[in-house]
Coordinates of C-alpha atoms in Angstrom, one line a residue:
X1 CA 142.3 120.0 54.2
X2 CA 139.0 120.4 55.9
X3 CA 137.4 123.8 56.5
X4 CA 134.6 124.6 58.8
X5 CA 131.1 125.2 57.3
X6 CA 128.6 128.0 58.5
X7 CA 127.0 125.6 60.8
X8 CA 130.2 124.9 62.6
X9 CA 130.8 128.7 62.9
X10 CA 127.3 129.2 64.2
X11 CA 127.8 126.3 66.9
X12 CA 131.1 127.9 68.1
X13 CA 129.6 131.3 68.4
X14 CA 126.4 130.1 70.0
X15 CA 128.5 128.2 72.6
X16 CA 130.7 131.2 73.3
X17 CA 127.4 133.4 73.7
X18 CA 125.4 130.9 75.7
X19 CA 128.2 130.2 78.2
X20 CA 129.3 133.8 78.3
X21 CA 132.9 133.0 77.4
X22 CA 135.0 135.9 76.3
X23 CA 135.7 135.3 72.6
X24 CA 139.3 135.4 71.3
X25 CA 140.3 135.7 67.7
X26 CA 143.8 134.7 66.6
X27 CA 145.9 134.7 63.5
X28 CA 149.0 132.3 63.1
X29 CA 152.0 133.7 61.3
X30 CA 153.4 131.7 58.3
X31 CA 151.2 128.7 59.0
X32 CA 152.5 126.5 56.1
X33 CA 156.1 127.2 57.2
X34 CA 155.4 125.6 60.5
X35 CA 154.4 122.2 59.4
X36 CA 157.7 120.3 60.1
X37 CA 160.1 118.7 57.6
X38 CA 159.0 118.3 54.1
X39 CA 160.3 114.8 54.2
X40 CA 157.4 113.9 56.4
X41 CA 154.9 114.7 53.5
X42 CA 153.8 112.3 50.9
X43 CA 155.6 114.2 48.0
X44 CA 157.9 111.5 47.0
X45 CA 160.5 113.9 45.5
X46 CA 162.7 116.8 46.2
X47 CA 161.5 120.3 45.4
X48 CA 163.8 123.2 44.3
X49 CA 162.8 126.8 43.9
X50 CA 164.6 130.0 42.9
X51 CA 165.6 132.3 45.8
X52 CA 163.5 135.4 46.0
X53 CA 165.1 138.6 44.5
X54 CA 164.9 140.5 47.8
X55 CA 167.9 138.7 49.3
X56 CA 165.9 137.5 52.3
X57 CA 168.0 134.3 52.9
X58 CA 171.4 135.2 54.3
X59 CA 174.2 133.6 52.3
X60 CA 172.0 132.7 49.2
X61 CA 172.5 134.8 45.9
X62 CA 169.6 136.2 44.1
X63 CA 168.1 133.5 41.7
X64 CA 170.0 130.7 43.2
X65 CA 168.2 127.3 43.4
X66 CA 167.4 126.2 46.9
X67 CA 165.9 122.9 48.0
X68 CA 162.7 123.3 50.0
X69 CA 162.9 121.6 53.4
X70 CA 159.4 122.7 54.8
X71 CA 156.0 123.2 53.2
X72 CA 155.3 126.6 51.8
X73 CA 152.3 128.5 50.5
X74 CA 151.3 127.2 47.0
X75 CA 152.7 123.7 47.5
X76 CA 149.7 121.1 46.9
X77 CA 150.3 119.3 50.1
X78 CA 150.8 122.4 52.3
X79 CA 147.2 122.7 53.5
X80 CA 146.9 119.2 54.6
X81 CA 150.3 119.2 56.2
X82 CA 149.2 122.3 58.2
X83 CA 145.9 120.9 59.1
X84 CA 147.6 117.7 60.5
X85 CA 150.1 119.9 62.5
X86 CA 147.2 121.9 64.0
X87 CA 145.2 118.8 64.9
X88 CA 148.3 117.2 66.6
X89 CA 148.9 120.5 68.7
X90 CA 145.2 120.7 69.7
X91 CA 145.2 117.1 70.7
X92 CA 148.3 117.6 72.8
X93 CA 146.6 120.8 74.3
X94 CA 143.6 118.7 75.5
X95 CA 141.1 119.8 72.9
X96 CA 138.7 117.0 71.7
X97 CA 137.5 116.9 68.1
X98 CA 133.8 117.5 67.5
X99 CA 131.9 114.5 65.9
X100 CA 130.3 117.1 63.7
X101 CA 133.3 118.9 62.2
X102 CA 137.0 118.3 62.2
X103 CA 137.7 122.0 62.6
X104 CA 135.5 122.4 65.8
X105 CA 137.1 121.4 69.1
X106 CA 135.9 121.1 72.6
X107 CA 137.7 121.4 75.9
X108 CA 135.8 119.0 78.3
X109 CA 136.2 118.3 82.0
X110 CA 134.7 116.0 84.5
X111 CA 131.7 117.7 86.1
X112 CA 132.3 116.8 89.8
X113 CA 129.2 119.0 90.8
X114 CA 126.7 117.2 88.7
X115 CA 124.5 114.9 90.9
X116 CA 124.8 112.0 88.5
X117 CA 128.7 112.2 88.9
X118 CA 128.3 112.5 92.8
X119 CA 126.3 109.2 92.8
X120 CA 128.8 107.5 90.6
X121 CA 131.5 108.5 92.9
X122 CA 129.8 107.0 95.9
X123 CA 129.2 103.5 94.3
X124 CA 131.7 100.8 95.1
X125 CA 133.9 99.4 92.3
X126 CA 135.0 101.0 89.1
X127 CA 133.2 104.0 87.7
X128 CA 130.6 103.3 85.0
X129 CA 130.1 106.8 83.6
X130 CA 132.1 110.0 83.7
X131 CA 129.8 113.1 83.5
X132 CA 131.6 115.8 81.5
X133 CA 131.0 119.5 80.9
X134 CA 132.2 121.8 78.1
X135 CA 134.6 124.4 79.4
X136 CA 135.8 125.7 76.0
X137 CA 135.3 125.8 72.2
X138 CA 137.8 126.3 69.4
X139 CA 137.2 126.7 65.7
X140 CA 140.0 127.0 63.2
X141 CA 140.0 127.8 59.6
X142 CA 143.6 127.4 58.1
X143 CA 145.5 129.9 60.1
X144 CA 142.6 131.7 61.8
X145 CA 141.3 130.8 65.3
X146 CA 138.2 131.7 67.2
X147 CA 137.9 130.5 70.8
X148 CA 136.5 130.9 74.1
X149 CA 136.4 129.2 77.4
X150 CA 136.9 129.2 81.2
X151 CA 138.6 127.1 83.9
X152 CA 142.2 125.9 84.5
X153 CA 142.2 123.1 81.9
X154 CA 141.0 125.5 79.1
X155 CA 143.5 128.2 80.2
X156 CA 146.3 125.6 80.2
X157 CA 145.3 124.4 76.8
X158 CA 145.2 127.9 75.3
X159 CA 148.5 128.6 76.8
X160 CA 150.0 125.5 75.2
X161 CA 148.6 126.6 71.8
X162 CA 150.3 130.0 72.1
X163 CA 153.5 128.2 73.0
X164 CA 153.5 125.7 70.2
X165 CA 152.0 127.9 67.3
X166 CA 153.3 131.2 66.2
X167 CA 150.4 133.6 66.8
X168 CA 150.9 136.9 65.2
X169 CA 147.9 138.2 67.1
X170 CA 145.4 136.7 69.6
X171 CA 143.0 139.1 71.2
X172 CA 139.6 139.5 72.6
X173 CA 137.1 140.2 70.0
X174 CA 136.1 143.4 71.8
X175 CA 137.0 145.4 74.9
X176 CA 133.6 144.9 76.4
X177 CA 133.0 142.7 79.5
X178 CA 131.8 139.2 79.0
X179 CA 128.3 140.2 80.3
X180 CA 127.9 142.6 77.4
X181 CA 128.0 139.7 74.9
X182 CA 125.0 137.8 76.6
X183 CA 121.8 137.2 74.6
X184 CA 118.9 139.5 75.2
X185 CA 115.5 137.9 74.5
X186 CA 114.1 141.3 73.6
X187 CA 116.3 141.5 70.7
X188 CA 115.8 138.2 69.2

């Protein structure tokens, strides 16, 4: 499964700082367990494992063999299955994949205030161009998420992610106000 490089992290962090978004950092619980049925994966066989000795599965005895029905950590196909699940949920939430990195996503909206868009809206016939603006950015690495954004579409997308993915925590990176994260040319 793809993972973001340092350049993708720098782009996400720079976007958050330049646009003065409040940065959130999140962690998803049991990522590989939330990929869907194992039958959807290209394994081609059933997989059995011994039950853990801590009696964590009700009705199953210690050491008993159980058939896996979902991906688990350590299974070769688990990272790719998880990546596909995250990509699907991000698409449903309205995040668009960056052309640069599959783990970097943008929330974009039509920029109705842009003069070019206003001219397009006045022309007769079908629109030729839709001017867009970035209203949010999201970077994920396996089960870790870094994001920031503003506007109704971004907030709806973020709420959708929290509904579909089991976040253990998702919090602002610091208790400071957004203006405290701005760049200071005197400190560059």
